[in-house]
Structures are given as structure tokens and as C-alpha cells.
mmCIF file of C-alpha atoms in Angstrom:
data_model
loop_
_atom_site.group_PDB
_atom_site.id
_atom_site.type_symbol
_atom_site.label_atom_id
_atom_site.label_comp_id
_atom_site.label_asym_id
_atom_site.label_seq_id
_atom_site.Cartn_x
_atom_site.Cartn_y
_atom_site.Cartn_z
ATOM 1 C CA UNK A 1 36.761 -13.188 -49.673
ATOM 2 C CA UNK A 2 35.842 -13.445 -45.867
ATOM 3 C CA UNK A 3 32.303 -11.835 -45.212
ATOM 4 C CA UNK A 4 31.864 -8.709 -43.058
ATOM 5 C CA UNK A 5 30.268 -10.093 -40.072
ATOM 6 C CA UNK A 6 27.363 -7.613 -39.168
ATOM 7 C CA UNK A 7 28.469 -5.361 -36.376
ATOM 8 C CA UNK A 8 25.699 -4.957 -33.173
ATOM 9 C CA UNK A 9 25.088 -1.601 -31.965
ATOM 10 C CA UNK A 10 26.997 -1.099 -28.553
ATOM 11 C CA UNK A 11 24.417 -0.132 -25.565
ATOM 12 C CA UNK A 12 25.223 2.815 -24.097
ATOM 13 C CA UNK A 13 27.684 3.067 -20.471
ATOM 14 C CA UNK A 14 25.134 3.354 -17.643
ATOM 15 C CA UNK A 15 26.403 5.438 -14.966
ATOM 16 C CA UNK A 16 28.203 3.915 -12.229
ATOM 17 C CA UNK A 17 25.593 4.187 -8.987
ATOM 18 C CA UNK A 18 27.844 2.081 -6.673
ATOM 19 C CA UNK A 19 28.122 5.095 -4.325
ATOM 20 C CA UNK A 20 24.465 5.936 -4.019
ATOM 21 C CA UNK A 21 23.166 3.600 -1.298
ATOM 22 C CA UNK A 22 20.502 3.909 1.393
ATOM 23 C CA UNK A 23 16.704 5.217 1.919
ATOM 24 C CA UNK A 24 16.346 8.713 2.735
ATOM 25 C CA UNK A 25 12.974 10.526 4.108
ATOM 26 C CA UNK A 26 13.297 14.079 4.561
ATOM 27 C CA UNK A 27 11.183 14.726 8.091
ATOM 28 C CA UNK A 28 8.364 17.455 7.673
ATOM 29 C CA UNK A 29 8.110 19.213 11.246
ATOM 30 C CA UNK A 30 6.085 22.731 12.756
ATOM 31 C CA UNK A 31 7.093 23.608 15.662
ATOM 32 C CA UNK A 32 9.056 20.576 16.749
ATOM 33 C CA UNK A 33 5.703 18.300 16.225
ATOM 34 C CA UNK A 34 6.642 16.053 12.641
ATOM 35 C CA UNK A 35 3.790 15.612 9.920
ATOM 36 C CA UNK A 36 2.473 12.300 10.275
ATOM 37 C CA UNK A 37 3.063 12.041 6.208
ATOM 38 C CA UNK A 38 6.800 11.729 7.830
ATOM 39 C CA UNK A 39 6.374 8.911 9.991
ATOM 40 C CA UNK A 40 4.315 7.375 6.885
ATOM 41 C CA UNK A 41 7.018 7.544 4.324
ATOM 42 C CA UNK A 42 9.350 5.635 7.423
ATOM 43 C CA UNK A 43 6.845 3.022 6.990
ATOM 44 C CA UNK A 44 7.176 2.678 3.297
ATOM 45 C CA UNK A 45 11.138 3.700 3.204
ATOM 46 C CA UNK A 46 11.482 0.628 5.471
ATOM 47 C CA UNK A 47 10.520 -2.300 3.628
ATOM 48 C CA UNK A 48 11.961 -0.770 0.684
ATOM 49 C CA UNK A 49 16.051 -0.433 2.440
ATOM 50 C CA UNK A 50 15.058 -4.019 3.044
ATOM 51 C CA UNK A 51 14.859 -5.212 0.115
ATOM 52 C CA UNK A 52 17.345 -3.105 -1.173
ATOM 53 C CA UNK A 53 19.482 -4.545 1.434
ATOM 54 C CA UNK A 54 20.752 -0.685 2.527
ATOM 55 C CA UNK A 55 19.548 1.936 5.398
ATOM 56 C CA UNK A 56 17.056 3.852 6.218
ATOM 57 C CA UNK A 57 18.057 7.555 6.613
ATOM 58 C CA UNK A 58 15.859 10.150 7.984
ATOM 59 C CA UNK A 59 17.259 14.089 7.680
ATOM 60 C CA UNK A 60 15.608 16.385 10.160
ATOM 61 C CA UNK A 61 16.180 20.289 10.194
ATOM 62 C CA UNK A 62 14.837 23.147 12.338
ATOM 63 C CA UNK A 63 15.619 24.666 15.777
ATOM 64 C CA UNK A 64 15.280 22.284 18.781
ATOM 65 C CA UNK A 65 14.444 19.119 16.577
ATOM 66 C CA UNK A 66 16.919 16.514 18.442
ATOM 67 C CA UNK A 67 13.841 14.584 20.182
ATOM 68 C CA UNK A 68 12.351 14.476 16.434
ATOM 69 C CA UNK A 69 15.808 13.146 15.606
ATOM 70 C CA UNK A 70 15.462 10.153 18.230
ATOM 71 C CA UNK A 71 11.521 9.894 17.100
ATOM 72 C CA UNK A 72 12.763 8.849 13.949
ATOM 73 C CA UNK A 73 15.099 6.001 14.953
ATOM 74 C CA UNK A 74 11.910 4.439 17.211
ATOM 75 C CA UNK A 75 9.586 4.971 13.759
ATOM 76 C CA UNK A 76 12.286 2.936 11.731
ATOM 77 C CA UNK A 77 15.712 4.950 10.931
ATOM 78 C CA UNK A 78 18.702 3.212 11.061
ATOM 79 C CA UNK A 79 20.968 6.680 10.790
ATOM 80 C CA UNK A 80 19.281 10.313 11.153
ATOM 81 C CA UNK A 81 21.227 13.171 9.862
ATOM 82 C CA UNK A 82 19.764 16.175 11.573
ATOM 83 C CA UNK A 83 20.643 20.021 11.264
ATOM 84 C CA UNK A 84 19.721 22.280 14.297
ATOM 85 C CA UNK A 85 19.741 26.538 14.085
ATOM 86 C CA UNK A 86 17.508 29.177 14.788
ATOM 87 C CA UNK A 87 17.492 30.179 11.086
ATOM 88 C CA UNK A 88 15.700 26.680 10.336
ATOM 89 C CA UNK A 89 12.856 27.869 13.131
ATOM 90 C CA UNK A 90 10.635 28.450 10.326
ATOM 91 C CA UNK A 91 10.630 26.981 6.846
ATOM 92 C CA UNK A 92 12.363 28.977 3.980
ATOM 93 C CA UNK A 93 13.481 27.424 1.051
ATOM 94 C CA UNK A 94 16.592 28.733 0.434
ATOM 95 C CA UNK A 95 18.225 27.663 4.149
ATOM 96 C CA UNK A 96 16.424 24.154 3.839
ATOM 97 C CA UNK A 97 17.729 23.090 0.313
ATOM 98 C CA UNK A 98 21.235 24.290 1.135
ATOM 99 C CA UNK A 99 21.546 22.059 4.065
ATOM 100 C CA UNK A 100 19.962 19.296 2.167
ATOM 101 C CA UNK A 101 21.683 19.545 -0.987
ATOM 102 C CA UNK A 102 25.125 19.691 0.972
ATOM 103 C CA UNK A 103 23.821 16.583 3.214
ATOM 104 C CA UNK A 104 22.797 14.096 -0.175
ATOM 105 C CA UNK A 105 25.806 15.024 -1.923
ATOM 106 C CA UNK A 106 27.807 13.947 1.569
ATOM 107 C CA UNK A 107 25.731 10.645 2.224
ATOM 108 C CA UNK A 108 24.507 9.632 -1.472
ATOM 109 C CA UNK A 109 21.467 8.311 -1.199
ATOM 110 C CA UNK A 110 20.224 6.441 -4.130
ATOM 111 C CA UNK A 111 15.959 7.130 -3.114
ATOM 112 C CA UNK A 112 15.250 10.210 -1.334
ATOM 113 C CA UNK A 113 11.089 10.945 -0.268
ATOM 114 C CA UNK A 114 9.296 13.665 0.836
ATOM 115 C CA UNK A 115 5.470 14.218 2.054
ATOM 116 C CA UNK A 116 3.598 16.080 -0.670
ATOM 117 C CA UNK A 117 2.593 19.058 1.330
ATOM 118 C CA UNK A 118 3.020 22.606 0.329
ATOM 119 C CA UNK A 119 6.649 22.397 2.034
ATOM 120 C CA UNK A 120 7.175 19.131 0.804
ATOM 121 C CA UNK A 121 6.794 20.263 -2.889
ATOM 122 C CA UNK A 122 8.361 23.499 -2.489
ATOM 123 C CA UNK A 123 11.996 21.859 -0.910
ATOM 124 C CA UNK A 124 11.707 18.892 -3.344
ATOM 125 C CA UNK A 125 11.663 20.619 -6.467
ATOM 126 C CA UNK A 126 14.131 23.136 -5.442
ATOM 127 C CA UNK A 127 16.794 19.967 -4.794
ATOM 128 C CA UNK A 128 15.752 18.141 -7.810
ATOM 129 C CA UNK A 129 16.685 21.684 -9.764
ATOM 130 C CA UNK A 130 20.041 22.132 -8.617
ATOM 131 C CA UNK A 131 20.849 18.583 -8.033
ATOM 132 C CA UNK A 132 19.917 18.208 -10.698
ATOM 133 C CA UNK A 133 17.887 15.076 -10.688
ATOM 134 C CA UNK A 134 13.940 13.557 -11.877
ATOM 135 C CA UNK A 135 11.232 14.065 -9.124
ATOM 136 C CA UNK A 136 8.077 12.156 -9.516
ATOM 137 C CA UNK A 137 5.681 14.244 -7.700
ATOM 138 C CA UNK A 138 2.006 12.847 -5.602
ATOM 139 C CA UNK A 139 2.803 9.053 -6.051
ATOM 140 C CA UNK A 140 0.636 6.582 -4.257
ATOM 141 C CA UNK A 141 2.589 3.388 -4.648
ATOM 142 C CA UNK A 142 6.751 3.048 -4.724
ATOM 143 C CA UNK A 143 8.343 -0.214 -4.884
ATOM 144 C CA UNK A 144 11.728 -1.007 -5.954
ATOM 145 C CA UNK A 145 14.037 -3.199 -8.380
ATOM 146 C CA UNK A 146 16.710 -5.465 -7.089
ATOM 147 C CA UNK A 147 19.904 -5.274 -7.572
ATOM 148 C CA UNK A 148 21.740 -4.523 -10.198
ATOM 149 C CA UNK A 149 19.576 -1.847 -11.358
ATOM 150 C CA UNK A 150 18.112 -0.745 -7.671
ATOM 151 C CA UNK A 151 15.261 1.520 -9.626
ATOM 152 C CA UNK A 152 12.609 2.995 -7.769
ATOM 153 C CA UNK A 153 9.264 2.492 -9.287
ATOM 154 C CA UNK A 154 7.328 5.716 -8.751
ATOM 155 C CA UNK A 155 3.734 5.383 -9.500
ATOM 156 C CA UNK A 156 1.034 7.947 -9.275
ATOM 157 C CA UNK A 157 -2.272 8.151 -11.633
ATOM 158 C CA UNK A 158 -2.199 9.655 -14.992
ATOM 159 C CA UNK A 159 -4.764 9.963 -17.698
ATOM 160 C CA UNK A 160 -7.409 12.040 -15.661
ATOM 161 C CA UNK A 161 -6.458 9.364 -12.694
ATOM 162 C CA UNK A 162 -7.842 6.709 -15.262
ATOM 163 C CA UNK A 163 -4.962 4.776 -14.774
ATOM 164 C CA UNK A 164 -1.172 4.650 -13.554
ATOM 165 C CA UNK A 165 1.565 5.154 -14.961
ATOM 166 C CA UNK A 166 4.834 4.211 -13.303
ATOM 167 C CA UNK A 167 8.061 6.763 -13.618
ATOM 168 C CA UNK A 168 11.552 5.460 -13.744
ATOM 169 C CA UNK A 169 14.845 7.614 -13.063
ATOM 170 C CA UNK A 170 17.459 5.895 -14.747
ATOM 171 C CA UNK A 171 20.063 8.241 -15.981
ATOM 172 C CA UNK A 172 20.300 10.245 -12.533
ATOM 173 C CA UNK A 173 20.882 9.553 -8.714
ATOM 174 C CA UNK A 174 19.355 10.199 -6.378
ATOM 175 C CA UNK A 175 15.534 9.100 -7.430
ATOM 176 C CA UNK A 176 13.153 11.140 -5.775
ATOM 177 C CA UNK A 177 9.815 11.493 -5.051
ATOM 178 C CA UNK A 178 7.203 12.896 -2.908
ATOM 179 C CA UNK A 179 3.852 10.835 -1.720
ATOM 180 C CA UNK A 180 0.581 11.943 -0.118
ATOM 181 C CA UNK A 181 -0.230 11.830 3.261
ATOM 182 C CA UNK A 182 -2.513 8.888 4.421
ATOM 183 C CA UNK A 183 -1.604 6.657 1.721
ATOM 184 C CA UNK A 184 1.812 4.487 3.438
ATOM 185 C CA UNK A 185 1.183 3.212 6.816
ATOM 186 C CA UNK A 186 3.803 4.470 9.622
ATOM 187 C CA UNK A 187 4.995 1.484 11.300
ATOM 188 C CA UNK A 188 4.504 0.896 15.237
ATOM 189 C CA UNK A 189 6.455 3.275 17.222
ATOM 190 C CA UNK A 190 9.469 1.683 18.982
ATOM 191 C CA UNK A 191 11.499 3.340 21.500
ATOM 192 C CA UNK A 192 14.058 0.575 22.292
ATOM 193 C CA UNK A 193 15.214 0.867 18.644
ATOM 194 C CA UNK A 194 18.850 2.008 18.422
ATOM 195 C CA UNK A 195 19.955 4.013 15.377
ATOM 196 C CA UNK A 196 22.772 6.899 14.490
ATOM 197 C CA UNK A 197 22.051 10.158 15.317
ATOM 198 C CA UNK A 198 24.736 12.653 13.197
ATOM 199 C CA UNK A 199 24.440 16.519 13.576
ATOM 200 C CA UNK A 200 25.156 18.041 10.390
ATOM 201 C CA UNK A 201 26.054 22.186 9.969
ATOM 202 C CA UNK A 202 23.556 24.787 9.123
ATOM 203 C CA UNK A 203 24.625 25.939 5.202
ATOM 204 C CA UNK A 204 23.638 29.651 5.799
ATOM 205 C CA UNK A 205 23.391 32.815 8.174
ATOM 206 C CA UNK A 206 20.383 35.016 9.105
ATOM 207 C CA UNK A 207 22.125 37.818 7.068
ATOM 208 C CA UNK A 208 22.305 35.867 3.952
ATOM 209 C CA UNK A 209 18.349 34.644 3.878
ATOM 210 C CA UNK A 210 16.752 37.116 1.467
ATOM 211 C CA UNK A 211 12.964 35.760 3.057
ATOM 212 C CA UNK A 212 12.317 37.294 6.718
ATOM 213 C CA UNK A 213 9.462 35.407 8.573
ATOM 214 C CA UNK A 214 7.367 38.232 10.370
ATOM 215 C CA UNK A 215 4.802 35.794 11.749
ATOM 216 C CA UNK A 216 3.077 32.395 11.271
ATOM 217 C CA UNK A 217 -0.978 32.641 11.810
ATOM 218 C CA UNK A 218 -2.387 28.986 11.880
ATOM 219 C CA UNK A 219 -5.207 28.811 9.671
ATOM 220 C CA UNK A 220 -8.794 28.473 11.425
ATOM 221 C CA UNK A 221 -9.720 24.635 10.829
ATOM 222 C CA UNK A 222 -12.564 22.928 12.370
ATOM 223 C CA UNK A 223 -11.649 19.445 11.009
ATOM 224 C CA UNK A 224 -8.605 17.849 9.455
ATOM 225 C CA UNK A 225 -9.628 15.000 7.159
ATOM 226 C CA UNK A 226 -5.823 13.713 6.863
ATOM 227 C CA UNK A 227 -5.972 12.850 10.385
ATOM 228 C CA UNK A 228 -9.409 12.200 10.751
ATOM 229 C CA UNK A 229 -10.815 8.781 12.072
ATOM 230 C CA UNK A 230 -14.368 8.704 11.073
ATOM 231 C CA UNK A 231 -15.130 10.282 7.855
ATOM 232 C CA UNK A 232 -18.985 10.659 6.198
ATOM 233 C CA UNK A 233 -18.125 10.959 2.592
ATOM 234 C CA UNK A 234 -20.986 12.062 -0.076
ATOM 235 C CA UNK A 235 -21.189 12.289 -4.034
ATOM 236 C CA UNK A 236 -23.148 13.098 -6.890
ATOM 237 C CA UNK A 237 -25.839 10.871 -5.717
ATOM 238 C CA UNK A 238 -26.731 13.031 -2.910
ATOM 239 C CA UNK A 239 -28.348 15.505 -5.885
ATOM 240 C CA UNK A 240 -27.479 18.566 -4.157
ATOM 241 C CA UNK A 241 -26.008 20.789 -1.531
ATOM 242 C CA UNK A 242 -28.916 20.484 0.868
ATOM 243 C CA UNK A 243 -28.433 16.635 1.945
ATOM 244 C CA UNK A 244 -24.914 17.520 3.605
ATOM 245 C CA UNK A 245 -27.032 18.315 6.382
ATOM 246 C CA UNK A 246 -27.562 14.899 6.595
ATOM 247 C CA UNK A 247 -24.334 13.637 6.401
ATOM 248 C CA UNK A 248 -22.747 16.276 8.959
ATOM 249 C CA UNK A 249 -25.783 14.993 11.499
ATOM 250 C CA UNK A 250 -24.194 11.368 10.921
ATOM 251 C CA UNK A 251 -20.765 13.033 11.134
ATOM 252 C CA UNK A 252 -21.210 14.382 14.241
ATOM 253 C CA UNK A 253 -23.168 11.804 16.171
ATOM 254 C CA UNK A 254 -20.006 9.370 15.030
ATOM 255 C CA UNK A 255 -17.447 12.073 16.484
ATOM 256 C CA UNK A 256 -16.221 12.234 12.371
ATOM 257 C CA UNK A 257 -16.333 15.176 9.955
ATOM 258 C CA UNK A 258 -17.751 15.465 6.227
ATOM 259 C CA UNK A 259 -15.660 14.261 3.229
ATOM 260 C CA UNK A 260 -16.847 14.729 -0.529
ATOM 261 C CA UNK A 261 -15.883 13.692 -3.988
ATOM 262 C CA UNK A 262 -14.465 15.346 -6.732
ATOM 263 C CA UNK A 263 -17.930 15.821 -8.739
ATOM 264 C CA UNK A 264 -19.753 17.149 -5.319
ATOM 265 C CA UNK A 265 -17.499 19.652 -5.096
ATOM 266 C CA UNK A 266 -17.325 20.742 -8.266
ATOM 267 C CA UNK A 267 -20.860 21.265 -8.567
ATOM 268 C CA UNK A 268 -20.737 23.720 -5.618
ATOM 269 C CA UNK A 269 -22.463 22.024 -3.350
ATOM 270 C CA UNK A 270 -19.200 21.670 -0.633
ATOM 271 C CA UNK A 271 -15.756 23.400 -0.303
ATOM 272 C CA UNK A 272 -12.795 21.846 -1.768
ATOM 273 C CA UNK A 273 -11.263 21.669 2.034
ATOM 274 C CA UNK A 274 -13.694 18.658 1.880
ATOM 275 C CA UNK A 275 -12.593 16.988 -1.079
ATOM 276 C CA UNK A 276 -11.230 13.129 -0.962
ATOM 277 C CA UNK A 277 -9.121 11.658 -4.378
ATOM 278 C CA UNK A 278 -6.217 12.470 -6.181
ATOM 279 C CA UNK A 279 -7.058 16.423 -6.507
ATOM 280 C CA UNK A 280 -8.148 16.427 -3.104
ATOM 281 C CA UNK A 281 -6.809 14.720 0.247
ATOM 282 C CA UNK A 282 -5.928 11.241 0.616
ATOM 283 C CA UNK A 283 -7.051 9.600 3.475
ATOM 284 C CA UNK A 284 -6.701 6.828 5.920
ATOM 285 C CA UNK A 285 -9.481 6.801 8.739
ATOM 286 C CA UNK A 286 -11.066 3.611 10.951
ATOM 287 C CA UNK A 287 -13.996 4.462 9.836
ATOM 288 C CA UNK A 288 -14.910 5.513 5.961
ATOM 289 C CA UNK A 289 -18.895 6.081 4.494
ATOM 290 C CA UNK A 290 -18.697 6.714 0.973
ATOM 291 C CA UNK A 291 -22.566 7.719 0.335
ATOM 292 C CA UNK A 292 -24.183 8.271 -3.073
ATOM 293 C CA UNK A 293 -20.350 8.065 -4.394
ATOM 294 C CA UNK A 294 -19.973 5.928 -7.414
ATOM 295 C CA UNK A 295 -16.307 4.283 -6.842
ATOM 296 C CA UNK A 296 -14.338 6.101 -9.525
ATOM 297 C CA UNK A 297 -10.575 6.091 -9.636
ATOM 298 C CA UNK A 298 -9.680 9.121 -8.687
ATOM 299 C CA UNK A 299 -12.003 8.839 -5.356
ATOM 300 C CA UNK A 300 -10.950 5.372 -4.596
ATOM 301 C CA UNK A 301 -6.930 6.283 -4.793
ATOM 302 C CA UNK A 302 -7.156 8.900 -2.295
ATOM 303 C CA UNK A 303 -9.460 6.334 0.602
ATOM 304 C CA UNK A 304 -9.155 2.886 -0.013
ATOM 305 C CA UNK A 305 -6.723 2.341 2.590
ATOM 306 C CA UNK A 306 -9.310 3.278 5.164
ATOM 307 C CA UNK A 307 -9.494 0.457 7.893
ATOM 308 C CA UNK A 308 -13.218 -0.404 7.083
ATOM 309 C CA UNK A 309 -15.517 1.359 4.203
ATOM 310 C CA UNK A 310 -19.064 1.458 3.796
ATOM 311 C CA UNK A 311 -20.889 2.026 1.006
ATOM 312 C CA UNK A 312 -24.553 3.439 0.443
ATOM 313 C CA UNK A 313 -25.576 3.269 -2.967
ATOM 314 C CA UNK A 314 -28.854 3.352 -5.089
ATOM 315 C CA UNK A 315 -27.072 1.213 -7.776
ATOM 316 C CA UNK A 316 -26.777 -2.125 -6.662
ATOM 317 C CA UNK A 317 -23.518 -2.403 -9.694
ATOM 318 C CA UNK A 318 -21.623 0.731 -8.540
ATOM 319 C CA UNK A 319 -17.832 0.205 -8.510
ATOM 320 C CA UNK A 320 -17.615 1.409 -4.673
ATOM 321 C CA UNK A 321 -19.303 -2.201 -3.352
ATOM 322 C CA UNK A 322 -15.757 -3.218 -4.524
ATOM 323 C CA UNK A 323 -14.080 -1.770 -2.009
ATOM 324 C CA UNK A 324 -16.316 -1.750 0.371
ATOM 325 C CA UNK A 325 -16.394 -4.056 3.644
ATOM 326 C CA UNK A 326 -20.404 -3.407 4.074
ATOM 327 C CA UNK A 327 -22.573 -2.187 1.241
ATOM 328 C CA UNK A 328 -25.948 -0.842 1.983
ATOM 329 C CA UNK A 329 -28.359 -0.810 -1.757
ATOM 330 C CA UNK A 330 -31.287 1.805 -1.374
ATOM 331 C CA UNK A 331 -32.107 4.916 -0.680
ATOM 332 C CA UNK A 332 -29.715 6.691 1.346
ATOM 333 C CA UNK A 333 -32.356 9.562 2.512
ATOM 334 C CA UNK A 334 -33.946 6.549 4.624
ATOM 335 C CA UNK A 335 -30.997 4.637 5.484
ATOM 336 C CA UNK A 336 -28.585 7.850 6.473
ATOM 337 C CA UNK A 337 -31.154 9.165 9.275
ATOM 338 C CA UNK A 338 -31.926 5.922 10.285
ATOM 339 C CA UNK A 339 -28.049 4.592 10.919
ATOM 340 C CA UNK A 340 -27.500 8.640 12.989
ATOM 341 C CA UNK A 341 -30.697 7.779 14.775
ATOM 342 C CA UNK A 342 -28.967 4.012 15.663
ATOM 343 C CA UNK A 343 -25.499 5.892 16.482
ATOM 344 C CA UNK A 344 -27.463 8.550 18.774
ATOM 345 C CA UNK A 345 -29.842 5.850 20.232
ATOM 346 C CA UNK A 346 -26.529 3.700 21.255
ATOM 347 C CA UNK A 347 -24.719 6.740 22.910
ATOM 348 C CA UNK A 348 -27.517 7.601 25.017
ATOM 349 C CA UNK A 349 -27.870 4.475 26.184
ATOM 350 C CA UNK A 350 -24.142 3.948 27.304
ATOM 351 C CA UNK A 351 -24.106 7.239 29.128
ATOM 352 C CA UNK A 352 -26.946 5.678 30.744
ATOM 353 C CA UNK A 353 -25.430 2.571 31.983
ATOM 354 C CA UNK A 354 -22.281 4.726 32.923
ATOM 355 C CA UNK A 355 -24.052 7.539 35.124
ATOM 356 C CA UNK A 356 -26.081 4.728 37.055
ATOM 357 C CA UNK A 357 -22.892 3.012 37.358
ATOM 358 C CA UNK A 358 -21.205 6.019 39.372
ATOM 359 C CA UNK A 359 -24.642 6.188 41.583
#
């Protein structure tokens, strides 16, 4: 009697993706100025279409945007879809996801990215809902597979930011995800760059928007870490709300503004508008102190890709001298008044020189 050869399960039928190609960043703008989170995620978006061997698509609404349109070509588009009405002056939800939902069901793209701002979030979810589709939300690193399986690898911390976790989409398209700003580098602008520019229609009419926007009142800011080139960052080692002082006197003699980490702020001794890390801003300046702050991983994620770092730190084993290019070991109630003193001492002079240059 012949023997029953054993039978292997079957793996399921993956869906067929072939139609889903190309890179798409969806272009935060106010007031026909983009968010420089936008031009960042061209950056990133860019080397992965490359090796994904596709396009980069950028998709631009709101009223009078065409010059954003042809800024995104000379930041690293290869097509821009771009939707331009007077109900898309201001942001709503409901008129942005229509004309983006009807836009990546036309074009397909298999990745679609989106700043993580309070607009970002907002319009990404509401696609992923009705696309429906996974959204990985506040990721700090995306890379890709190659083909065949053309995955994007989403990866944002996890664990109390103790480590991170990478998030796959593999039963839906398209894979999306939104990403902080400061944490992808925008690539050099480049206005000889040639690209497609494609108008697409508006989805819906004044009459049909349930949201009416009375009027838009900018919020009072007297800094902007996210685009800030100098910041003076201090922890739990300052001890207290009082040495701030010192740090906003190095701050301002540097032309900066005052960053904090997560356990100075919780403690009270600064706002959360000052906050650096994952629960805070990420950041990207020339110029980064990191003072009394130990190094942990959910301060480091949101400011190691700050052009040069120094670190001022009692303990001469603190994980910030890791990513630090100078590293100071003492006591940082000396060393802070003695570096603004330097900074001050150096200005003066070079006013100096200048005014007796003009005599």
C-alpha cells in the first residue's frame, strides 16, 4: 500500500501590489509658506524612490499653492499632483482627505508620508480610516525592502522610548506614515530640476464643508525650537528651576533659545513648549548644549542629528559624551557663566574691530 505523503500547509495569496508604485509626501503649507517637516520628508522620500527604483510624488493643496508646486520639484519631486481652491485656503479635514483620498486611489502609491504636526496627524489618520490602510505614526527612521516585497520599514521608539520597534504593513497598500520634524534632512534646493506638475480637482464645495473657518490667530511665540539653530538644552542636573537663568544668559549671548528634557520639565521647573525627545520636539540645530542632561533615549532621539553637540556633565560616564562632539566634565555652575562670559567677551570685541573699521 503506497504511503500518504505528508501534505505542507499552502501559504496564504499575498495581494497583488504591482499597481502601487512611487513615493508620495503630502506637502504641509500656511499661507502658501510649506513646513520645513515637508521639504524634510523630500529628503528622506528621495533616497527611498531610489532604491525602490520608482518616483517621488509630492501632493500639494490649498489656494494659490502653484509656486509650492514648482518648490517641490527643485527639493526633489519627480511628479507633483497639486489641488488649488479657495475652500483649501485654510485646513479642514473633511475637504483635504477628499482630495487626497480621490488623488492615491488615482496614482497608487505604494509609501505615502506626512509631517507629524497637528495637521499632519489629523489628515493622516482620517485617510488611513477610509482607505482603509496601517499608519505608523511619529517614526524617526524609514527605510525600505527591495523588490519583491517593496515594504516600508517604519520605525519609531516603543517601550517608554527604551527601544524601537519597527512596523510593517503587509496586507494593505498604500504604507503610510508620518515622521517628526527635524529628524530627515531636506536635500539642497535645486531650481534647474525639471519634474511634472499635474493639477488635480477640488473634491468638494463651500456649501458642503460642515467646518466654517471664522479666523486664524497665530499663537504668540518667542522662539521656535524646530527651526532653531543654537539651542542651550538643560536636565535634571541643573537641580532646579532657578539655573535656567543661566542657561537663557548663554542662550541669548549665542543668538539661541532654551531647550529642556523630559525630567526638567516634568518637575516644573520649564514649560513643555521647551521640551526636546520623543514627547517633546525633535530637533536639528548647528549648534546643540545638552547641560546637566544624562543622554537617555528618549532625549537623544529627538537631537542627535544636531550638526555639533556639546555636553556638560558632572559624571564623567554619562551616556550624552556619546553623542557628543565636545564634552566638558565638571561643574556646570562654573563652566556655563564662564563659556557666556567667552561668547559676550568675543562679540564685543568684533563689534570693535568692525566700528573702527567704518572710521
Amino acid at each position: 500500500m503506497a504511503e500518504d505523503k505528508a501534505q505542507k500547509p499552502q501559504a496564504p495569496d499575498m495581494p497583488d501590489w504591482s499597481a502601487y508604485r512611487g513615493v508620495m509626501i503630502v506637502i504641509e503649507q500656511r499661507a502658501g509658506v510649506a513646513k520645513n517637516v515637508s521639504w524634510q520628508l523630500l529628503g528622506e522620500g528621495r533616497k527611498l524612490a531610489d532604491k525602490l527604483d520608482t518616483d517621488l510624488i509630492a501632493m500639494v493643496l490649498g489656494h494659490n499653492i502653484y509656486p509650492l508646486a514648482e518648490e517641490a520639484v527643485s527639493y526633489g519631486a519627480d511628479r507633483v499632483y497639486y489641488c488649488d481652491a479657495p475652500e483649501l485656503q485654510e485646513y479642514r479635514t473633511r475637504p483635504y482627505s477628499r482630495v487626497c483620498l480621490q488623488t492615491i486611489e488615482d496614482v497608487k502609491p505604494e509609501i505615502v508620508l506626512f509631517g507629524a504636526t497637528a495637521t499632519g496627524r489629523d489628515l493622516a489618520g482620517a485617510i488611513a480610516t477610509h482607505l482603509p490602510t496601517g499608519l505608523t505614526a511619529d517614526c524617526t527612521i524609514l527605510d525600505v525592502e527591495p523588490h519583491p516585497s517593496r515594504l516600508l520599514l517604519a520605525s519609531r521608539p516603543a517601550f517608554s522610548e527604551k527601544m524601537l520597534a519597527t512596523i510593517l504593513c503587509k496586507q494593505y497598500r498604500p504604507q503610510m506614515a508620518t515622521a517628526r520634524s527635524g529628524v530627515f534632512e531636506a536635500l539642497p534646493r535645486d531650481t534647474t530640476r525639471q519634474g511634472k506638475i499635474i493639477a488635480v480637482p477640488n473634491q468638494m464645495a463651500e456649501n458642503e464643508i460642515a467646518a466654517q473657518v471664522l479666523n486664524f490667530i497665530e499663537a504668540a511665540e518667542t522662539f521656535n525650537l524646530e527651526e532653531a539653530e543654537i539651542i542651550v538644552a538643560g536636565g535634571r542636573g541643573l537641580g532646579g528651576p532657578e539655573p535656567f537663568k543661566l542657561l537663557q544668559e548663554l542662550a541669548d549671548a549665542l543668538g539661541g533659545v532654551v531647550g529642556a528634557s523630559r525630567a526638567a520639565v516634568d518637575a516644573g521647573w520649564i514649560g513643555h513648549d521647551h521640551q526636546v525627545g520623543q514627547t517633546g520636539y525633535t530637533v536639528r540645530p548647528k549648534l546643540y548644549f545638552a547641560i546637566g542632561i544624562s543622554g537617555a533615549v528618549q532625549h537623544t532621539v529627538g537631537m542627535q542629528n544636531s550638526d555639533l553637540i556639546v555636553a556638560i556633565n558632572r559624571d564623567a560616564n554619562a551616556p550624552i559624551f556619546k553623542f557628543a562632539k565636545y564634552g566638558i566634565v565638571g561643574d556646570l555652575f562654573q563652566i556655563v557663566p564662564a563659556i557666556t562670559e567667552a561668547v559676550r567677551q568675543k562679540r564685543a570685541n568684533a563689534a570693535k574691530v568692525t566700528v573702527e573699521g567704518r572710521n
